[in-house]
Coordinates of C-alpha atoms in Angstrom, one line a residue:
M166 CA -78.5 -24.7 -3.7
R167 CA -78.4 -23.3 -0.1
R168 CA -75.9 -26.0 0.9
T169 CA -73.7 -25.2 -2.1
A170 CA -73.8 -21.5 -1.4
E171 CA -73.1 -22.1 2.2
R172 CA -70.2 -24.5 1.4
R173 CA -68.7 -21.9 -0.9
S174 CA -69.1 -19.2 1.6
R175 CA -67.4 -21.3 4.2
E176 CA -64.6 -22.7 2.1
G177 CA -63.9 -19.5 0.0
P178 CA -62.1 -17.4 2.7
G179 CA -60.3 -20.4 4.2
L180 CA -59.0 -21.4 0.8
W181 CA -57.6 -17.9 0.1
V182 CA -56.1 -17.7 3.5
G183 CA -54.5 -21.1 3.0
V184 CA -53.1 -20.1 -0.4
A185 CA -51.6 -17.0 1.2
I186 CA -50.0 -18.9 4.0
S187 CA -48.7 -21.4 1.5
L188 CA -47.1 -18.7 -0.6
L189 CA -45.5 -17.3 2.6
V190 CA -44.1 -20.7 3.5
S191 CA -42.8 -21.1 -0.1
A192 CA -41.2 -17.7 0.0
L193 CA -39.5 -18.6 3.3
A194 CA -38.3 -21.9 1.8
V195 CA -36.8 -20.1 -1.2
A196 CA -35.3 -17.4 1.1
L197 CA -33.7 -20.2 3.2
A198 CA -32.2 -21.7 0.1
V199 CA -30.8 -18.4 -1.1
Y200 CA -29.4 -17.8 2.4
S201 CA -27.9 -21.2 2.5
A202 CA -26.1 -20.5 -0.8
S203 CA -24.9 -17.2 0.5
V204 CA -23.3 -18.6 3.6
R205 CA -21.7 -21.7 2.1
A206 CA -18.4 -19.9 2.4
D207 CA -16.8 -19.8 5.8
P208 CA -18.1 -16.7 7.6
S209 CA -14.5 -15.8 8.3
A210 CA -13.5 -16.1 4.6
T211 CA -13.0 -12.4 4.1
P212 CA -13.0 -9.5 6.5
S213 CA -15.9 -7.2 6.3
R214 CA -15.3 -4.4 3.9
P215 CA -15.0 -1.0 5.4
P216 CA -18.1 1.1 4.8
P217 CA -17.8 3.6 1.9
P218 CA -16.6 7.0 3.0
P219 CA -19.5 9.4 3.6
A220 CA -20.2 12.0 0.9
L221 CA -18.4 15.2 1.4
D222 CA -20.4 18.2 2.4
A223 CA -19.9 21.6 0.8
A224 CA -17.3 22.7 3.5
A225 CA -15.3 19.5 3.1
Q226 CA -15.3 19.8 -0.7
L227 CA -14.1 23.3 -0.4
A228 CA -11.3 22.2 2.0
V229 CA -10.2 19.5 -0.5
R230 CA -10.2 21.9 -3.4
N231 CA -8.2 24.4 -1.4
Q232 CA -5.5 21.9 -0.5
T233 CA -5.1 20.5 -4.0
E234 CA -4.7 24.1 -5.3
L235 CA -2.1 24.8 -2.6
I236 CA -0.1 21.8 -3.6
A237 CA -0.2 22.8 -7.3
R238 CA 1.0 26.3 -6.4
E239 CA 3.7 24.9 -4.1
D240 CA 5.0 22.7 -7.0
E241 CA 5.0 25.8 -9.3
R242 CA 6.8 27.9 -6.7
L243 CA 9.6 25.3 -6.2
L244 CA 10.2 24.9 -10.0
A245 CA 10.3 28.6 -10.4
L246 CA 12.9 29.0 -7.7
L247 CA 15.0 26.2 -9.2
R248 CA 14.9 27.8 -12.7
A249 CA 16.0 31.2 -11.3
V250 CA 19.0 30.0 -9.3
P251 CA 22.0 32.0 -10.7
H252 CA 25.3 30.1 -11.5
R253 CA 27.8 30.4 -8.7
A254 CA 25.7 32.8 -6.7
A255 CA 25.8 33.2 -3.0
A256 CA 22.8 32.4 -0.9
Y257 CA 20.0 34.9 -1.3
V258 CA 16.3 35.6 -0.7
D259 CA 14.0 35.4 -3.7
R260 CA 11.1 37.8 -3.7
S261 CA 9.9 37.4 -7.2
S262 CA 6.9 35.2 -6.4
G263 CA 5.5 37.6 -3.8
T264 CA 6.4 35.2 -1.0
P265 CA 10.0 35.6 0.1
A266 CA 12.0 32.4 0.1
A267 CA 15.6 31.7 1.1
V268 CA 17.7 29.9 -1.5
L269 CA 20.9 28.2 -0.3
T270 CA 23.2 27.7 -3.2
L271 CA 26.3 25.5 -3.7
R272 CA 29.3 26.3 -1.7
P273 CA 32.1 24.2 -0.2
R274 CA 31.0 24.2 3.4
P275 CA 27.5 23.4 4.8
Y276 CA 25.0 26.1 5.9
D277 CA 23.9 26.2 9.5
V278 CA 21.3 28.0 11.7
D279 CA 23.5 31.2 11.9
D280 CA 23.4 31.4 8.1
L281 CA 19.7 31.2 8.1
V282 CA 19.5 34.0 10.7
R283 CA 21.8 36.2 8.6
L284 CA 19.6 35.7 5.6
G285 CA 16.5 36.6 7.5
A286 CA 15.0 33.2 7.0
A287 CA 15.1 32.4 10.7
R288 CA 15.4 34.2 14.0
R289 CA 16.1 33.3 17.6
P290 CA 13.5 34.7 20.0
A291 CA 15.2 32.6 22.7
P292 CA 18.5 30.8 23.0
D293 CA 16.8 27.4 22.6
V294 CA 14.2 28.5 20.0
I295 CA 14.8 28.7 16.2
E296 CA 11.9 30.2 14.4
L297 CA 11.8 29.6 10.6
V298 CA 9.9 32.6 9.1
M299 CA 10.2 31.9 5.4
P300 CA 10.4 28.8 3.1
V301 CA 13.9 27.5 2.5
L302 CA 15.2 25.8 -0.6
V303 CA 18.5 23.9 -0.4
A304 CA 19.6 24.1 -4.1
P305 CA 21.4 21.3 -5.9
G306 CA 24.8 20.5 -4.4
A307 CA 24.3 22.6 -1.2
R308 CA 24.2 21.2 2.3
L309 CA 22.3 22.4 5.4
E310 CA 23.0 21.1 8.9
V311 CA 20.8 22.1 11.8
H312 CA 22.4 20.6 14.9
A313 CA 20.6 22.0 18.0
P314 CA 20.3 19.6 20.9
G315 CA 17.5 20.6 23.3
S316 CA 16.2 23.3 21.0
V317 CA 12.9 23.7 19.1
L318 CA 12.7 24.5 15.4
R319 CA 9.3 26.3 14.9
M320 CA 8.3 26.3 11.3
T321 CA 5.8 29.2 10.7
S322 CA 2.4 27.9 9.7
T323 CA -0.6 30.2 9.9
P324 CA -3.8 30.6 7.9
A325 CA -2.0 33.3 5.8
R326 CA 1.1 31.3 4.9
F327 CA 3.3 28.3 5.8
T328 CA 7.0 27.5 5.5
S329 CA 8.8 24.5 4.2
L330 CA 12.3 23.1 4.2
V331 CA 13.0 21.4 0.9
A332 CA 16.3 19.9 -0.3
W333 CA 16.5 19.5 -4.1
K334 CA 19.4 17.2 -5.1
A335 CA 21.1 18.5 -2.0
A336 CA 21.7 17.3 1.6
V337 CA 20.0 18.3 4.8
T338 CA 20.6 17.1 8.4
L339 CA 18.4 17.9 11.4
S340 CA 19.7 16.5 14.7
G341 CA 19.8 16.7 18.4
E342 CA 21.5 14.4 20.8
P343 CA 20.4 11.3 22.8
G344 CA 18.3 12.7 25.7
R345 CA 18.3 16.2 24.2
P346 CA 16.3 15.9 21.0
L347 CA 15.7 18.7 18.5
A348 CA 12.0 19.4 18.4
V349 CA 10.6 20.3 15.0
T350 CA 7.0 21.5 14.8
S351 CA 4.7 23.8 12.9
W352 CA 4.0 27.1 14.6
D353 CA 1.0 29.3 14.5
A354 CA 2.2 32.5 16.4
P355 CA -1.3 34.1 16.7
A356 CA -2.7 30.9 18.2
G357 CA 0.4 30.5 20.4
G358 CA 1.0 26.8 19.5
A359 CA 1.3 24.2 16.8
D360 CA -0.8 24.5 13.6
I361 CA -3.6 21.9 14.0
L362 CA -5.6 22.9 10.8
T363 CA -4.5 21.6 7.4
E364 CA -7.2 23.1 5.2
D365 CA -5.0 26.2 4.6
G366 CA -1.7 24.2 4.3
R367 CA 0.9 23.4 6.9
A368 CA 4.6 23.4 7.2
Y369 CA 6.5 20.3 6.0
L370 CA 10.0 18.8 5.3
R371 CA 11.0 17.2 2.0
A372 CA 13.9 15.8 0.2
V373 CA 13.7 15.7 -3.6
G374 CA 16.4 13.5 -5.2
A375 CA 18.3 14.4 -2.1
Q376 CA 19.8 13.0 1.0
M377 CA 18.0 13.8 4.3
R378 CA 19.0 12.6 7.8
I379 CA 16.9 13.2 10.9
E380 CA 18.4 12.0 14.1
S381 CA 17.5 12.4 17.7
A382 CA 14.5 14.6 16.9
A383 CA 10.9 15.0 18.0
V384 CA 8.8 15.9 15.0
S385 CA 5.1 16.9 15.4
A386 CA 2.2 18.6 13.6
L387 CA 3.6 18.8 10.1
G388 CA 2.2 18.2 6.6
F389 CA -1.1 18.3 4.7
W390 CA -3.0 16.4 2.0
S391 CA -0.4 14.7 -0.3
G392 CA 2.5 12.5 0.3
R393 CA 5.1 15.0 -0.8
T394 CA 3.7 17.6 1.5
G395 CA 2.7 15.1 4.2
G396 CA 5.2 15.9 6.9
I397 CA 8.5 14.1 6.4
A398 CA 8.8 13.2 2.7
F399 CA 11.6 11.4 0.8
T400 CA 10.8 11.8 -2.9
G401 CA 12.8 11.3 -6.1
S402 CA 12.8 10.0 -9.6
D403 CA 14.1 7.0 -11.5
D404 CA 17.3 8.9 -12.4
D405 CA 17.7 10.7 -9.1
P406 CA 16.2 8.7 -6.2
A407 CA 16.2 10.1 -2.7
T408 CA 17.9 8.4 0.2
G409 CA 18.7 9.1 3.8
A410 CA 17.8 8.0 7.4
V411 CA 15.5 8.7 10.3
V412 CA 17.0 7.5 13.5
D413 CA 16.0 7.8 17.2
T414 CA 13.1 10.0 16.4
T415 CA 9.5 10.4 17.5
I416 CA 6.9 11.6 15.0
S417 CA 3.4 12.6 16.1
G418 CA 0.3 14.3 14.7
C419 CA 1.6 14.6 11.2
H420 CA -0.5 14.0 8.1
Y421 CA 1.8 11.0 7.1
G422 CA 4.3 9.9 9.7
L423 CA 6.8 9.1 6.9
F424 CA 6.4 9.1 3.2
S425 CA 8.8 7.6 0.6
S426 CA 8.6 7.6 -3.1
D427 CA 11.4 6.7 -5.6
T428 CA 14.0 6.1 -2.9
R429 CA 16.9 3.8 -2.5
D430 CA 18.1 2.1 0.7
L431 CA 16.2 4.4 3.1
R432 CA 16.9 3.5 6.7
I433 CA 14.4 3.9 9.5
E434 CA 15.7 2.9 12.9
R435 CA 14.1 3.3 16.4
V436 CA 11.4 5.6 15.1
A437 CA 8.1 5.9 16.9
V438 CA 5.1 7.2 14.9
A439 CA 1.8 8.1 16.6
D440 CA -1.5 9.7 15.6
A441 CA -0.9 10.1 11.8
V442 CA -3.9 11.3 9.9
A443 CA -3.3 8.9 7.1
D444 CA -0.7 6.0 7.1
G445 CA 1.9 5.9 9.8
M446 CA 4.6 4.9 7.3
L447 CA 3.9 4.8 3.6
F448 CA 6.4 3.4 1.1
Y449 CA 5.1 4.5 -2.3
R450 CA 6.0 3.6 -5.9
G451 CA 9.7 3.3 -6.6
T452 CA 10.7 2.6 -3.1
V453 CA 13.4 -0.1 -3.1
G454 CA 15.6 -1.5 -0.4
A455 CA 14.0 0.4 2.6
Q456 CA 14.7 -1.0 6.0
V457 CA 12.6 -0.4 9.2
H458 CA 14.1 -1.7 12.4
D459 CA 13.0 -1.4 16.1
G460 CA 10.2 1.1 15.6
S461 CA 6.5 1.5 16.4
V462 CA 3.4 2.8 14.8
R463 CA 0.2 3.4 16.6
S464 CA -3.2 5.0 16.2
S465 CA -2.9 5.9 12.5
G466 CA -5.9 6.9 10.5
A467 CA -5.2 4.2 7.8
D468 CA -2.5 1.5 7.8
G469 CA 0.3 1.4 10.4
L470 CA 2.9 0.6 7.8
A471 CA 2.0 0.2 4.1
T472 CA 3.8 -0.3 0.9
A473 CA 2.1 0.6 -2.4
R474 CA 2.4 -1.1 -5.7
G475 CA 5.7 -0.6 -7.5
T476 CA 7.8 -1.2 -4.4
S477 CA 10.2 -4.1 -3.6
S478 CA 12.8 -5.5 -1.2
I479 CA 11.5 -3.8 1.9
T480 CA 12.5 -5.2 5.3
V481 CA 10.4 -4.7 8.5
N482 CA 12.1 -6.0 11.6
R483 CA 11.0 -5.6 15.2
L484 CA 8.2 -3.1 14.5
S485 CA 5.2 -2.7 16.7
S486 CA 2.0 -1.7 14.9
E487 CA -1.0 -1.2 17.2
G488 CA -4.4 0.3 17.2
N489 CA -4.4 1.5 13.6
A490 CA -7.7 2.0 11.7
Q491 CA -7.0 -0.4 8.9
N492 CA -4.1 -2.9 8.6
G493 CA -1.2 -3.2 11.0
I494 CA 1.4 -4.0 8.3
A495 CA 0.4 -4.3 4.6
V496 CA 2.8 -4.9 1.7
D497 CA 1.7 -4.7 -1.9
G498 CA 3.9 -6.2 -4.7
R499 CA 1.6 -5.4 -7.6
P500 CA 3.2 -3.8 -10.6
L501 CA 2.4 -0.3 -11.6
A502 CA 0.8 -1.5 -14.9
T503 CA -0.5 -4.9 -16.1
K504 CA -0.1 -4.1 -19.8
P505 CA 1.8 -1.6 -22.0
G506 CA 0.4 1.9 -21.8
P507 CA 1.1 5.5 -22.8
S508 CA 2.7 6.2 -19.4
G509 CA 5.4 3.6 -19.8
A510 CA 4.9 2.3 -16.3
S511 CA 6.7 -0.8 -15.3
M512 CA 5.0 -4.1 -15.5
E513 CA 7.4 -5.8 -13.1
G514 CA 5.9 -6.7 -9.7
G515 CA 7.6 -6.3 -6.4
S516 CA 9.2 -9.1 -4.4
G517 CA 11.5 -9.8 -1.5
F518 CA 9.5 -8.4 1.3
R519 CA 10.6 -9.5 4.8
I520 CA 8.4 -9.0 7.9
T521 CA 10.1 -10.5 10.9
D522 CA 9.9 -10.5 14.7
S523 CA 7.3 -7.8 14.7
T524 CA 4.0 -7.3 16.6
S525 CA 0.6 -6.3 15.2
R526 CA -2.1 -5.8 17.7
R527 CA -5.7 -4.6 17.8
N528 CA -5.8 -3.1 14.3
G529 CA -9.1 -2.6 12.5
R530 CA -8.6 -5.1 9.7
V531 CA -5.7 -7.5 9.0
G532 CA -2.7 -7.8 11.3
I533 CA -0.2 -8.5 8.5
L534 CA -1.3 -8.5 4.8
V535 CA 0.9 -9.6 1.9
R536 CA -0.6 -8.9 -1.5
D537 CA 0.9 -10.2 -4.8
A538 CA 4.4 -10.2 -3.4
D539 CA 6.6 -13.0 -4.6
D540 CA 9.5 -14.5 -2.6
S541 CA 8.4 -12.9 0.7
T542 CA 8.5 -14.1 4.3
V543 CA 6.4 -13.5 7.4
T544 CA 8.3 -15.1 10.3
G545 CA 8.5 -14.9 14.1
N546 CA 5.7 -12.3 14.5
E547 CA 3.1 -11.8 17.2
V548 CA -0.3 -11.0 15.8
D549 CA -3.1 -10.4 18.3
G550 CA -6.7 -9.1 18.4
N551 CA -7.1 -8.2 14.7
T552 CA -10.1 -8.9 12.4
E553 CA -7.8 -11.4 10.7
G554 CA -4.3 -12.4 11.6
V555 CA -2.0 -13.0 8.6
V556 CA -3.4 -13.0 5.0
V557 CA -1.6 -13.7 1.7
R558 CA -3.5 -12.6 -1.4
G559 CA -2.4 -13.7 -4.9
P560 CA -1.3 -14.0 -7.4
A561 CA 1.8 -14.4 -5.3
R562 CA 4.4 -17.1 -5.4
S563 CA 6.8 -18.6 -2.8
V564 CA 5.6 -16.9 0.3
V565 CA 6.6 -18.4 3.7
I566 CA 4.5 -17.9 6.8
R567 CA 6.5 -19.5 9.6
G568 CA 6.8 -19.4 13.4
N569 CA 4.2 -16.7 14.0
V570 CA 1.9 -16.6 17.1
V571 CA -1.6 -15.5 15.9
T572 CA -4.2 -15.0 18.7
H573 CA -7.7 -13.7 19.2
S574 CA -8.6 -13.1 15.6
R575 CA -12.2 -12.3 15.0
G576 CA -12.2 -14.2 11.7
T577 CA -9.5 -16.3 10.1
A578 CA -6.1 -16.6 11.8
I579 CA -4.1 -17.3 8.6
G580 CA -5.5 -17.0 5.1
V581 CA -4.1 -17.9 1.7
R582 CA -6.3 -16.7 -1.1
D583 CA -6.9 -15.5 -4.6
G584 CA -4.4 -17.4 -6.6
A585 CA -1.4 -17.6 -4.3
T586 CA 0.8 -20.5 -5.1
D587 CA 3.7 -22.4 -3.5
V588 CA 2.8 -20.9 -0.1
V589 CA 4.2 -22.6 3.0
V590 CA 2.3 -22.2 6.3
T591 CA 4.3 -24.0 8.9
R592 CA 5.1 -24.1 12.7
N593 CA 2.6 -21.3 13.6
V594 CA 0.8 -21.2 16.9
I595 CA -2.9 -20.2 16.6
G596 CA -5.1 -19.4 19.6
G597 CA -8.7 -18.2 19.2
A598 CA -10.2 -17.7 15.8
T599 CA -13.2 -18.8 13.7
T600 CA -10.9 -20.8 11.3
G601 CA -7.3 -21.6 12.0
V602 CA -5.9 -21.7 8.4
Q603 CA -7.9 -21.1 5.3
V604 CA -6.7 -21.9 1.7
R605 CA -9.1 -20.6 -0.9
N606 CA -8.4 -20.8 -4.7
S607 CA -4.7 -21.1 -3.9
R608 CA -2.1 -23.8 -3.4
A609 CA -0.4 -24.1 -0.1
I610 CA 1.3 -26.6 2.2
V611 CA -0.1 -26.3 5.7
S612 CA 2.1 -28.3 8.1
G613 CA 3.2 -28.5 11.7
N614 CA 0.9 -25.9 13.0
R615 CA -0.8 -25.9 16.4
A616 CA -4.3 -24.4 16.5
E617 CA -6.5 -24.2 19.6
G618 CA -9.8 -22.4 20.5
L619 CA -11.3 -22.5 17.1
A620 CA -15.0 -22.1 16.5
A621 CA -15.6 -23.4 12.9
H622 CA -12.7 -25.3 11.3
G623 CA -9.1 -26.1 12.0
V624 CA -8.0 -26.0 8.4
S625 CA -10.4 -25.2 5.5
V626 CA -9.4 -25.8 1.9
Q627 CA -11.9 -24.3 -0.6
G628 CA -12.4 -23.8 -4.3
V629 CA -9.6 -24.3 -6.9
S630 CA -7.0 -25.4 -4.3
G631 CA -5.9 -28.7 -5.8
G632 CA -2.3 -29.7 -5.0
S633 CA -2.5 -28.4 -1.5
A634 CA -1.4 -30.4 1.5
V635 CA -2.6 -30.5 5.2
L636 CA 0.1 -32.4 7.2
R637 CA 0.8 -33.0 10.8
N638 CA -1.2 -30.2 12.3
L639 CA -2.6 -30.3 15.8
L640 CA -6.2 -29.0 15.7
V641 CA -8.3 -28.3 18.9
G642 CA -11.7 -26.7 18.8
R643 CA -15.4 -27.1 18.5
G644 CA -17.1 -26.7 15.1
P645 CA -18.4 -28.5 12.0
S646 CA -15.1 -30.1 11.1
A647 CA -11.4 -30.1 12.0
V648 CA -10.4 -30.3 8.3
D649 CA -13.0 -28.8 6.0
L650 CA -12.9 -30.0 2.4
Y651 CA -16.6 -29.7 1.6
R652 CA -16.1 -26.6 -0.6
L653 CA -13.2 -28.0 -2.5
Q654 CA -13.6 -28.0 -6.3
A655 CA -14.9 -31.3 -7.6
G656 CA -12.0 -33.5 -8.7
A657 CA -9.3 -31.5 -6.8
T658 CA -7.1 -33.5 -4.4
V659 CA -5.5 -32.4 -1.2
A660 CA -2.9 -34.5 0.6
M661 CA -3.6 -35.2 4.2
A662 CA -1.6 -37.1 6.8
G663 CA -0.7 -37.1 10.4
N664 CA -3.2 -34.4 11.6
G665 CA -4.1 -34.6 15.3
T666 CA -7.9 -34.1 15.6
D667 CA -8.6 -36.3 18.6
N668 CA -9.5 -33.2 20.7
W669 CA -11.8 -31.7 18.1
E670 CA -15.5 -31.7 19.0
N671 CA -17.7 -31.9 16.0
Y672 CA -20.5 -29.6 16.5
R673 CA -23.0 -27.9 14.3
T674 CA -25.6 -25.2 15.1
F675 CA -29.1 -25.5 13.9
Q676 CA -28.3 -23.0 11.2
Q677 CA -25.3 -24.9 10.1
R678 CA -27.4 -28.2 10.0
V679 CA -30.0 -26.5 7.8
R680 CA -27.3 -25.1 5.6
D681 CA -25.6 -28.4 5.1
T682 CA -28.8 -30.2 4.5
I683 CA -29.8 -27.9 1.7
R684 CA -26.2 -28.0 0.3
D685 CA -26.4 -31.8 0.1
H686 CA -30.0 -31.8 -1.2
P687 CA -30.4 -28.7 -3.4
L688 CA -33.9 -29.8 -4.6
L689 CA -35.3 -29.7 -1.1
P690 CA -36.6 -26.1 -1.3
L691 CA -38.5 -27.0 -4.5
W692 CA -40.2 -30.0 -2.8
V693 CA -41.1 -27.8 0.1
V694 CA -42.8 -25.4 -2.2
L695 CA -44.7 -28.2 -4.1
L696 CA -45.9 -29.9 -0.9
A697 CA -46.7 -26.9 1.2
V698 CA -49.2 -25.2 -1.1
P699 CA -51.9 -28.0 -1.3
A700 CA -51.3 -29.3 2.2
V701 CA -51.6 -25.9 4.0
A702 CA -54.6 -24.9 1.8
T703 CA -56.5 -28.1 2.6
I704 CA -55.8 -27.8 6.4
F705 CA -57.0 -24.3 6.6
A706 CA -60.1 -24.9 4.4
R707 CA -61.2 -27.8 6.6
S708 CA -60.5 -25.9 9.8
R709 CA -62.7 -23.0 8.6
R710 CA -65.5 -25.4 7.7
R711 CA -65.6 -27.0 11.1
G712 CA -65.8 -23.8 12.9
G713 CA -68.6 -22.4 10.7
V714 CA -68.9 -19.0 9.1
R715 CA -71.8 -16.7 9.3
L716 CA -73.2 -16.0 5.8
P717 CA -72.7 -12.5 4.6
Y718 CA -76.4 -12.4 3.3
R719 CA -79.9 -13.2 4.6
V720 CA -80.9 -16.9 4.5
V721 CA -84.0 -17.5 2.4
P722 CA -86.5 -20.0 4.0
S723 CA -87.0 -23.4 2.3
V724 CA -90.1 -24.2 0.2
A725 CA -91.6 -26.5 2.9
E726 CA -91.3 -23.7 5.6
I727 CA -93.0 -21.2 3.3
S728 CA -95.8 -23.6 2.4
V729 CA -96.7 -24.3 6.0
A730 CA -96.6 -20.6 6.8
G731 CA -98.9 -19.9 3.8
S732 CA -101.5 -22.6 4.9
E733 CA -101.8 -21.3 8.4
S734 CA -102.1 -17.7 7.1
A735 CA -104.9 -18.8 4.7
R736 CA -107.0 -20.4 7.5
S737 CA -106.7 -17.4 9.7
N738 CA -107.1 -14.6 7.2
G739 CA -109.2 -16.2 4.5
A740 CA -108.8 -16.3 0.8
A741 CA -107.4 -12.8 0.5
D742 CA -104.2 -13.8 2.2
N743 CA -103.8 -17.1 0.3
A744 CA -102.3 -15.0 -2.6
S745 CA -99.4 -14.0 -0.2
G746 CA -98.6 -17.6 0.5
T747 CA -98.4 -18.3 -3.2
R748 CA -96.1 -15.3 -3.7
L749 CA -93.8 -16.5 -1.0
T750 CA -93.7 -20.0 -2.5
L751 CA -92.6 -18.5 -5.9
L752 CA -89.9 -16.4 -4.1
A753 CA -88.6 -19.5 -2.2
T754 CA -88.2 -21.5 -5.4
G755 CA -86.2 -18.7 -6.9
W756 CA -88.7 -17.8 -9.6
P757 CA -88.2 -15.7 -11.7
R758 CA -84.6 -16.9 -12.3
S759 CA -83.4 -13.4 -12.9
G760 CA -84.6 -12.2 -9.5
R761 CA -82.1 -11.5 -6.6
A762 CA -82.6 -12.5 -3.0
R763 CA -83.1 -9.5 -0.8

């Protein structure tokens, strides 16, 4: 019995420790399997999503509410002014709303700065300074021309009120001369400079179903909150689209650099946009036929140049987009609606986007992003230092990515994803990326590309991508495979021919080897669990037995030891002590059975 108790005491703790260690090993095995499944996709498959915006504190929520209320009041004010315009009246100042506003009515000849001064809408504190002191509405059919080379147009914008220049189904021109631009800025007289706070509104320019031309100008610190009040805004409707041009102009520190909605054939040439709070250039719903040539966008708070759903036939040529928080150039051809609805929004998607001979450098996300835009081309561009280089997302058809130089991408250099079909990726030069070209759940022909300095795959074709082709590409790098087809859907076929992979070094890290082993043997984690538990438990139990464990209770002497002790005691102490020996013998034998060792 003593040996049994001692064995149990020795093996008990070791057994439980072994079981605990076994469970830990099993948990690690399962975690490894889960991790393997989670990283089966290329680590460069998708760019990391931006973190969600932080929750607004009370002050920020108040600022948001103030600006939305200001925009609602501004819309009501403009509509009230339009309804009150008398027929065949001369220009006048409307004071009915409590805020004086100049209204320029229809007449044969255009209005100018002198007319604004006579109305009291503007003043000249200096020969080269024009100070707009009240909002101006250019009523339907009227024209305003502000031609003031080398002058500055200060649009009053204080915490108490702000001015605006709005042309409604009219025409307005703001211009300087080459080398002597007209400066247009918000002006906070008490602060002695431009208005840098937008929570209380800020001065802006807007064309509504009108024609606006800005030429040889330097525009700064205009706009707040919405697109139509964002700085320089071209807006219209289906029946009355806006149009116009911005030429040889710099735009800095505005809410949006340029905003376009429901416009036709807008022309943007030699325009440099910097430090916009939101997008540098945003072409919103209903923008058709806009052209951007020889411009630049840098350091925008969102995309450099972006088109929203409901736009089409936009050309971007020789644009430099650099250092923007999100995408350098992003076009979106998605329709306004995917099914009939009460709004009656169009279900027709956008197409015909052209991005050529442009540069996109060091932007926070994708250099050039084409989303759901049929019949579009991305050709001859330089894309450098972005999270991903050029990405096409479906469903999009007939997109051509040709002759681009894509370098130093932190993820994939060129990606074709999410149901894009009939995409051609050809004659591109790729230098430095995790994966050169990735085709995922799409159909593309990848041919004649040269890719060097790759760290995972030259070309990776994944998922439902049957019918794709990988032809005559030169692939140089060091990674698991030059052409990766391991994640292709079972039964799908990809045509391959003429790819140069002689200079590709097949290399897998320990992590990749473990991942691939579990991918090829999915039952391996289960076998680890089944074998680890008894093996580890047995090893620990035996190691504990060899080392010995001190018993947690007092050891009771054996019957023989007690009998000898009792005999010696009887000889020395007589018959009286013999009873003690008998009692010890009974205790040693465990009698009575219900007794407990002490």
